[in-house]
Coordinates of C-alpha atoms and ligand atoms in Angstrom, one line a residue:
X1 CA -1.8 20.4 79.2
X2 CA -3.3 21.4 75.6
X3 CA -1.2 21.8 72.1
X4 CA -2.7 25.5 71.0
X5 CA -3.0 26.1 67.3
X6 CA -2.1 29.4 65.7
X7 CA -3.3 29.8 61.6
X8 CA -4.3 32.0 58.9
X9 CA -7.9 32.4 58.0
X10 CA -7.3 33.8 54.7
X11 CA -5.1 33.2 52.1
X12 CA -2.1 33.2 53.7
X13 CA 0.4 36.1 54.6
X14 CA -2.0 37.2 57.5
X15 CA 0.7 37.8 59.8
X16 CA 1.2 34.3 61.3
X17 CA 5.0 34.8 62.2
X18 CA 5.0 38.1 64.2
X19 CA 2.2 36.6 66.3
X20 CA 3.8 33.4 66.9
X21 CA 7.0 35.6 67.7
X22 CA 5.0 37.3 70.2
X23 CA 3.1 34.7 72.0
X24 CA 6.1 32.3 72.1
X25 CA 7.6 33.5 75.3
X26 CA 4.3 32.2 76.9
X27 CA 5.5 28.6 75.5
X28 CA 8.1 26.0 75.8
X29 CA 7.4 24.1 72.1
X30 CA 6.7 25.6 68.9
X31 CA 6.3 23.8 66.1
X32 CA 5.5 24.0 62.7
X33 CA 3.1 21.1 61.3
X34 CA 2.5 21.2 57.4
X35 CA 3.6 23.2 54.4
X36 CA 7.4 24.0 53.7
X37 CA 9.7 26.8 51.9
X38 CA 6.2 28.0 50.3
X39 CA 5.4 29.9 53.5
X40 CA 7.4 33.1 54.6
X41 CA 7.0 34.3 58.0
X42 CA 8.0 37.8 58.7
X43 CA 9.1 39.1 62.2
X44 CA 10.6 42.3 63.2
X45 CA 12.2 43.2 66.5
X46 CA 15.0 45.5 67.3
X47 CA 14.9 47.1 63.9
X48 CA 15.6 43.8 62.0
X49 CA 13.6 41.7 60.1
X50 CA 13.9 38.4 59.7
X51 CA 12.1 36.3 57.1
X52 CA 11.2 32.5 58.0
X53 CA 10.5 29.7 55.5
X54 CA 11.1 26.3 57.3
X55 CA 12.2 27.4 61.0
X56 CA 9.5 27.6 63.4
X57 CA 8.6 31.4 64.2
X58 CA 9.7 30.8 68.3
X59 CA 13.3 30.4 67.2
X60 CA 14.0 33.8 68.5
X61 CA 12.9 33.0 71.9
X62 CA 14.8 31.7 74.5
X63 CA 13.9 28.1 76.2
X64 CA 11.9 27.5 73.5
X65 CA 12.1 24.3 71.7
X66 CA 11.4 24.7 67.9
X67 CA 10.1 21.4 66.2
X68 CA 9.9 20.8 62.4
X69 CA 7.3 18.3 62.5
X70 CA 6.5 15.3 60.4
X71 CA 3.7 17.1 58.4
X72 CA 6.5 19.4 56.9
X73 CA 8.0 19.1 53.8
X74 CA 11.7 20.1 53.9
X75 CA 14.1 21.3 51.6
X76 CA 17.7 20.8 53.2
X77 CA 19.3 23.4 50.6
X78 CA 16.8 26.1 51.4
X79 CA 17.3 24.7 55.1
X80 CA 20.9 25.2 55.1
X81 CA 20.6 28.7 53.4
X82 CA 18.2 29.9 56.0
X83 CA 20.1 28.6 59.1
X84 CA 23.3 30.4 57.7
X85 CA 21.3 33.2 57.4
X86 CA 20.2 33.7 61.0
X87 CA 24.2 33.2 62.2
X88 CA 24.3 36.9 62.4
X89 CA 21.9 36.5 65.7
X90 CA 24.5 34.1 67.2
X91 CA 23.9 31.0 69.1
X92 CA 24.0 27.4 68.1
X93 CA 20.4 26.7 66.6
X94 CA 21.1 23.0 67.3
X95 CA 20.3 23.6 71.1
X96 CA 16.7 24.4 70.1
X97 CA 15.4 23.3 66.8
X98 CA 14.8 19.5 66.2
X99 CA 13.5 18.0 62.7
X100 CA 10.9 14.8 62.1
X101 CA 12.4 12.0 61.0
X102 CA 9.1 11.7 59.3
X103 CA 8.8 14.9 57.5
X104 CA 8.9 14.9 53.8
X105 CA 11.8 15.5 52.0
X106 CA 12.0 17.6 49.1
X107 CA 14.5 17.0 46.3
X108 CA 15.8 19.2 43.4
X109 CA 13.6 17.0 41.0
X110 CA 10.3 18.0 43.0
X111 CA 10.9 21.8 42.2
X112 CA 11.4 20.6 38.7
X113 CA 8.5 19.2 38.5
X114 CA 6.6 21.7 40.0
X115 CA 7.5 24.2 37.3
X116 CA 6.7 21.4 34.5
X117 CA 3.3 21.0 36.1
X118 CA 2.8 24.6 36.1
X119 CA 4.2 25.2 32.5
X120 CA 1.8 22.8 31.1
X121 CA -1.2 24.4 32.6
X122 CA -0.5 27.6 30.9
X123 CA -2.9 30.4 31.7
X124 CA -4.7 27.7 34.3
X125 CA -1.4 27.5 36.5
X126 CA -2.1 27.6 40.3
X127 CA 0.5 30.4 40.7
X128 CA 2.6 27.9 42.8
X129 CA 5.5 29.4 44.9
X130 CA 7.4 26.4 42.4
X131 CA 9.4 25.2 45.9
X132 CA 8.2 21.7 45.1
X133 CA 5.3 21.5 47.5
X134 CA 3.0 19.4 45.4
X135 CA 5.1 17.2 43.9
X136 CA 6.8 16.0 47.3
X137 CA 3.1 15.8 49.1
X138 CA 2.0 13.8 45.9
X139 CA 4.9 11.5 46.6
X140 CA 4.4 11.0 49.9
X141 CA 0.5 9.9 49.6
X142 CA 1.4 7.7 46.7
X143 CA 3.9 5.9 49.4
X144 CA 7.4 6.6 47.5
X145 CA 8.3 9.7 48.9
X146 CA 11.5 10.4 50.7
X147 CA 11.9 11.4 54.7
X148 CA 14.1 13.0 56.4
X149 CA 15.0 10.0 58.5
X150 CA 16.2 8.4 55.1
X151 CA 19.2 10.5 55.1
X152 CA 20.5 8.5 57.8
X153 CA 20.4 5.4 56.1
X154 CA 23.5 3.9 54.4
X155 CA 21.3 3.2 51.3
X156 CA 20.4 7.1 51.1
X157 CA 22.0 7.6 47.5
X158 CA 20.1 4.3 46.2
X159 CA 16.6 5.3 47.4
X160 CA 17.1 8.8 45.9
X161 CA 18.6 7.5 42.2
X162 CA 15.3 5.4 42.3
X163 CA 12.8 8.1 42.9
X164 CA 15.1 10.6 40.4
X165 CA 15.1 8.2 37.7
X166 CA 11.1 8.0 37.9
X167 CA 10.8 11.8 38.2
X168 CA 13.4 12.2 35.4
X169 CA 10.6 10.1 33.0
X170 CA 7.8 12.3 34.0
X171 CA 10.0 15.3 32.8
X172 CA 10.8 13.7 29.8
X173 CA 6.7 13.1 29.1
X174 CA 6.7 17.4 30.3
X175 CA 9.6 17.8 27.2
X176 CA 10.9 19.7 30.4
X177 CA 14.3 21.4 29.8
X178 CA 16.5 21.3 33.2
X179 CA 19.8 21.3 34.5
X180 CA 20.1 19.0 37.2
X181 CA 23.7 19.0 38.2
X182 CA 24.6 21.9 40.1
X183 CA 21.2 21.4 42.2
X184 CA 22.0 17.9 42.7
X185 CA 25.6 18.8 44.5
X186 CA 24.3 21.4 46.6
X187 CA 21.7 18.9 47.6
X188 CA 23.9 16.3 49.1
X189 CA 26.1 19.0 50.4
X190 CA 22.7 20.2 52.4
X191 CA 21.9 17.0 53.4
X192 CA 25.4 16.9 55.3
X193 CA 24.3 19.9 56.9
X194 CA 21.0 18.7 57.8
X195 CA 22.5 15.5 59.6
X196 CA 24.0 17.7 61.7
X197 CA 20.7 18.7 63.2
X198 CA 18.8 16.6 65.7
X199 CA 16.5 14.4 63.8
X200 CA 13.8 12.9 66.3
X201 CA 11.1 11.1 66.4
X202 CA 9.4 14.4 67.1
X203 CA 5.4 12.8 67.9
X204 CA 7.1 11.5 71.1
X205 CA 8.8 15.1 72.3
X206 CA 5.6 17.0 71.6
X207 CA 3.4 14.7 73.8
X208 CA 6.3 14.5 76.6
X209 CA 6.1 17.8 76.6
X210 CA 2.5 17.7 77.2
X211 CA 2.8 15.0 79.8
X212 CA 5.1 17.3 81.8
X213 CA 2.6 20.5 81.3
X214 CA 4.7 22.3 79.1
X215 CA 2.7 24.6 76.7
X216 CA 3.0 24.0 73.0
X217 CA 2.1 26.1 70.3
X218 CA 1.5 24.5 66.7
X219 CA 2.5 27.2 63.8
X220 CA 0.3 26.7 60.7
X221 CA 1.7 28.0 57.3
X222 CA -0.1 29.5 54.4
X223 CA -4.3 30.1 55.1
X224 CA -7.6 28.0 55.5
X225 CA -8.3 29.1 52.1
X226 CA -5.7 27.3 50.4
X227 CA -6.4 24.2 52.6
X228 CA -6.4 21.0 50.2
X229 CA -10.1 20.1 50.9
X230 CA -11.9 23.1 51.9
X231 CA -9.9 25.8 50.1
X232 CA -10.6 27.2 46.5
X233 CA -9.9 23.8 44.9
X234 CA -7.7 23.4 42.4
X235 CA -6.2 26.8 43.8
X236 CA -4.6 25.7 46.6
X237 CA -1.6 24.2 48.4
X238 CA -1.3 20.7 48.8
X239 CA -1.8 20.5 52.7
X240 CA -4.0 20.5 55.6
X241 CA -4.2 23.9 56.6
X242 CA -7.0 23.7 59.4
X243 CA -6.3 23.1 62.8
X244 CA -7.0 19.3 62.1
X245 CA -3.5 19.4 60.4
X246 CA -1.9 20.3 63.7
X247 CA -3.1 16.5 64.7
X248 CA -1.7 14.8 61.8
X249 CA 1.4 16.9 61.3
X250 CA 2.4 16.6 65.0
X251 CA 1.0 13.6 66.1
X252 CA -1.6 14.9 68.7
X253 CA -4.6 13.6 69.5
X254 CA -7.2 15.8 68.9
X255 CA -8.6 15.8 72.3
X256 CA -5.5 17.6 73.3
X257 CA -5.7 20.4 70.7
X258 CA -6.8 23.6 73.1
X259 CA -6.7 27.3 72.0
X260 CA -7.1 27.9 68.1
X261 CA -5.8 31.2 67.2
X262 CA -7.3 32.6 64.0
X263 CA -5.2 35.5 62.3
X264 CA -6.8 37.5 59.8
X265 CA -6.0 40.7 58.2
X266 CA -8.3 43.9 58.2
X267 CA -8.5 43.3 54.6
X268 CA -7.8 40.5 52.4
X269 CA -4.9 39.4 50.1
X270 CA -4.0 36.8 47.9
X271 CA -1.4 35.8 45.9
X272 CA -1.1 33.2 42.6
X273 CA -4.4 32.3 41.1
X274 CA -7.7 31.5 41.8
X275 CA -11.0 32.9 43.0
X276 CA -11.1 36.1 45.2
X277 CA -14.6 37.6 45.8
X278 CA -13.7 41.2 47.3
X279 CA -10.5 41.8 45.2
X280 CA -10.0 45.5 43.9
X281 CA -8.8 46.4 40.6
X282 CA -9.0 49.9 41.3
X283 CA -6.9 52.7 43.0
X284 CA -8.4 51.4 46.3
X285 CA -6.4 48.1 45.6
X286 CA -3.3 49.8 44.8
X287 CA -3.6 51.8 48.0
X288 CA -3.9 48.7 50.2
X289 CA -1.0 47.0 48.4
X290 CA 1.1 50.0 48.7
X291 CA 0.5 50.8 52.3
X292 CA 0.4 47.1 53.1
X293 CA 3.5 46.4 51.5
X294 CA 1.5 43.8 50.0
X295 CA 4.6 42.0 47.9
X296 CA 5.3 38.3 48.5
X297 CA 7.6 37.4 51.5
X298 CA 9.0 34.4 49.5
X299 CA 8.7 34.9 46.0
X300 CA 8.0 38.8 45.9
X301 CA 5.0 38.8 43.8
X302 CA 2.7 41.7 43.9
X303 CA -0.2 40.3 46.3
X304 CA -3.7 40.9 45.2
X305 CA -5.6 43.0 47.5
X306 CA -9.0 43.5 48.6
X307 CA -11.8 44.0 51.1
X308 CA -12.7 41.8 54.1
X309 CA -14.6 39.1 53.2
X310 CA -17.0 37.9 56.1
X311 CA -18.7 35.0 54.5
X312 CA -15.1 33.6 53.8
X313 CA -13.8 34.2 57.5
X314 CA -16.8 32.8 59.0
X315 CA -16.2 29.3 56.9
X316 CA -12.5 29.4 58.2
X317 CA -13.7 30.1 61.9
X318 CA -16.3 27.4 61.6
X319 CA -13.6 24.9 60.1
X320 CA -10.9 25.4 62.7
X321 CA -13.0 25.8 66.2
X322 CA -11.2 29.3 66.3
X323 CA -11.3 30.3 70.0
X324 CA -9.3 33.8 69.6
X325 CA -9.2 36.1 66.8
X326 CA -6.2 38.1 66.0
X327 CA -6.8 40.9 63.4
X328 CA -3.6 41.9 61.6
X329 CA -2.5 45.3 59.7
X330 CA -5.1 47.5 61.1
X331 CA -2.8 50.5 60.6
X332 CA -2.9 50.0 56.8
X333 CA -6.4 51.2 56.6
X334 CA -5.6 54.3 58.9
X335 CA -5.8 56.8 56.3
X336 CA -8.9 55.5 54.2
X337 CA -12.0 57.7 54.6
X338 CA -14.1 54.9 54.1
X339 CA -14.0 51.1 54.8
X340 CA -16.0 48.3 53.4
X341 CA -16.7 44.7 54.2
X342 CA -18.5 42.0 52.5
X343 CA -21.1 40.6 54.7
X344 CA -22.9 38.4 51.8
X345 CA -22.8 37.0 48.3
X346 CA -25.2 37.4 45.2
X347 CA -25.2 34.4 43.8
X348 CA -25.7 34.2 39.6
X349 CA -28.8 32.8 40.6
X350 CA -30.1 35.8 42.2
X351 CA -30.0 34.7 45.7
X352 CA -28.1 36.2 48.7
X353 CA -26.3 33.7 50.7
X354 CA -23.4 33.9 53.8
X355 CA -22.3 30.6 52.7
X356 CA -18.9 30.0 50.5
X357 CA -20.5 28.3 47.3
X358 CA -18.8 24.9 46.3
X359 CA -17.7 26.5 42.9
X360 CA -16.2 30.3 43.1
X361 CA -14.3 29.4 39.6
X362 CA -17.0 29.2 37.1
X363 CA -19.7 30.9 39.1
X364 CA -18.2 33.8 40.5
X365 CA -20.1 35.9 43.4
X366 CA -21.1 39.3 43.7
X367 CA -19.9 40.8 47.2
X368 CA -22.4 42.7 49.0
X369 CA -20.7 45.4 51.2
X370 CA -21.4 47.3 54.1
X371 CA -19.4 50.6 54.8
X372 CA -18.0 52.2 57.6
X373 CA -16.6 55.3 58.4
X374 CA -12.8 55.2 58.6
X375 CA -11.0 56.6 61.7
X376 CA -8.2 58.6 60.0
X377 CA -5.7 58.4 62.8
X378 CA -2.4 56.8 63.7
X379 CA -2.0 54.3 65.9
X380 CA 1.4 54.3 66.6
X381 CA 2.5 53.6 70.2
X382 CA -1.7 52.8 71.2
X383 CA -1.3 49.7 73.6
X384 CA -4.8 49.6 75.1
X385 CA -8.2 48.9 73.3
X386 CA -9.7 51.7 75.1
X387 CA -7.4 54.3 73.6
X388 CA -8.7 53.1 70.0
X389 CA -10.3 56.0 67.8
X390 CA -14.2 55.6 68.3
X391 CA -14.6 54.7 64.7
X392 CA -12.3 52.0 64.5
X393 CA -13.8 50.4 68.0
X394 CA -17.1 50.3 66.4
X395 CA -15.7 48.8 63.6
X396 CA -14.2 46.2 66.0
X397 CA -17.4 46.0 67.9
X398 CA -19.2 45.3 64.6
X399 CA -16.8 42.4 63.7
X400 CA -16.5 40.6 67.1
X401 CA -20.3 40.6 66.9
X402 CA -20.8 39.3 63.3
X403 CA -18.1 36.5 63.8
X404 CA -19.4 35.7 67.3
X405 CA -15.6 35.8 68.8
X406 CA -13.6 38.4 70.9
X407 CA -10.6 39.7 68.7
X408 CA -7.9 38.7 71.1
X409 CA -5.0 40.8 69.9
X410 CA -4.9 43.7 67.6
X411 CA -1.6 44.2 65.3
X412 CA -1.0 48.1 64.4
X413 CA 2.3 47.7 62.8
X414 CA 5.0 44.9 61.7
X415 CA 7.3 45.2 64.8
X416 CA 6.7 42.6 67.8
X417 CA 5.7 45.6 70.1
X418 CA 2.8 46.9 67.8
X419 CA 0.1 45.1 69.3
X420 CA -2.8 46.0 71.4
X421 CA -4.0 42.8 74.0
X422 CA -7.4 43.2 74.1
X423 CA -8.5 41.2 77.6
X424 CA -10.5 38.0 76.7
X425 CA -14.2 38.6 77.1
X426 CA -17.3 37.4 76.1
X427 CA -19.2 38.9 73.2
Ligands
GDP1 P1 2.6 35.2 57.4 O1 3.0 34.4 56.3 O2 1.2 35.0 58.1 O3 3.6 35.4 58.6 O4 2.6 37.0 57.0 P2 4.3 37.4 56.0 O5 5.4 37.5 57.1 O6 4.1 36.8 54.8 O7 3.2 38.8 55.7 C1 2.7 39.6 56.8 C2 3.7 41.2 56.5 O8 2.6 41.9 56.9 C3 5.2 40.8 56.9 O9 5.6 41.9 56.2 C4 4.9 41.7 58.3 O10 5.8 42.2 58.5 C5 3.9 42.8 58.0 N1 3.2 42.8 59.3 C6 2.4 41.7 60.4 N2 1.7 42.5 61.1 C7 1.5 44.1 60.9 C8 0.6 45.0 61.2 O11 0.1 44.7 62.0 N3 0.9 46.2 60.2 C9 1.5 46.2 59.3 N4 1.7 47.2 58.4 N5 2.5 45.3 58.7 C10 2.5 43.9 59.5
IMO2 P1 2.5 31.6 54.1 O1 2.8 30.7 55.2 C1 0.7 33.1 50.5 C2 0.0 29.9 47.2 C3 0.6 29.9 46.1 C4 -0.1 29.4 45.4 C5 -0.7 28.4 46.0 C6 -0.2 27.2 45.9 O2 3.7 32.8 53.9 O3 1.4 32.4 54.8 P2 2.6 26.2 46.5 O4 3.8 26.7 46.1 O5 1.8 25.9 48.2 O6 2.0 25.3 45.4 O7 1.3 27.4 45.9 O8 -0.7 28.6 47.4 N1 0.9 29.9 48.6 C7 1.1 31.1 49.7 N2 0.4 32.1 49.6 N3 1.4 32.5 51.9 C8 2.0 31.6 52.0 O9 2.3 30.7 52.8 C9 1.5 30.4 50.5 N4 2.1 29.1 50.5 C10 1.6 29.1 49.4 O10 1.0 31.5 45.6 O11 -1.3 30.4 45.0
MG3 MG1 3.9 35.0 54.2

């Protein structure tokens, strides 16, 4: 058995949570492999809406073991709040949620450092979610961070103090004002709460599941264009959001990766700063934001909106080895008379290319668009590809041909049931 990977191909918020929830009944394990509470994955079912930040999106499916993997950065305070928020659904989550001892711990001072760095950057700020993601991964890589397993150590408080003292020096350097006392008290309470969950060597768990022929789904957070290596650096997150991140973030050998589900919206959004070639600053952008309810699931910030960007999508497909595409939020464009897709970029030197240039920040590109007729039909209740309005079917055919891959699912609404499964086919 292999590990299938599901990840975002754009700048995050593609709808990963919904598709993990839809696919989860086919899996026995769902595992998050990177990111942390910067993620906000929305699930809707039975008239209820839930936003998950650190807990894997398989949590509402019976018989699925959910793993927070070693590649994740975990904030115990947010974890506790999240678990308490799920109490209304009943059941003891300790039965089907385990946490890697090797996951990195987010301390309250990591959040302060995030804010201090952003404040110092001024107009050039990343637009971080301020959850302490960057500083926590920085401590991990510089080999001084704390890990979830450390909470079991009798010396935990000592280790904590040592790192926090160092953080305080940095905060002093940045002349950042803060009040740590309250957050710190909540942190230690949350650590005690965390200890009541199974803290495990999840790499063994994942590999034992594979050896026992139990299917595993790795759930990505953020999106490929926010990847620390291949995203629009420095306007990225601090982890490997690519399929390769599932190997290091769970302890899975590269040869064990199976299908890679690439999730993309029928248009693009981005929250935070950084280049966005197809961004719309006009009424059309406003309309997409309104129809798509494009406001951050984690921070509530309005998301920047624009047309679908094929060069960027092709780049993400290439680097991830995507085998199945999933197209989200098609319904958001239901009332549009025409729909544009960026097929190429016009570079400042006059060349036209399908490649993503090294520097999108200082040398912005001009998108070259192809226009399609809108379908102007509601898609409610449709469950078969054959029922799609002809202009939408033509648009999907065009995308499949350009991207060289079949679109496996088409999502037509936020609810779990609003999905069209297109049987796998050769393009
Ligand atoms: P994630 O971070 O990739 O899991 O995505 P988010 O949850 O941050 O953002 C996706 C938003 O779109 C959520 O509010 C979902 O409920 C919603 N959504 C998901 N699929 C669809 C869809 O097909 N149509 C519409 N209209 N909304 C969707
Ligand atoms: P999901 O999993 C969208 C963005 C932030 C910022 C940049 C760095 O819900 O798709 P960070 O807090 O990681 O230091 O922020 O990355 N960002 C996201 N944008 N969806 C996310 O997660 C994101 N997680 C981080 O807005 O631009
Ligand atoms: Mg999100």
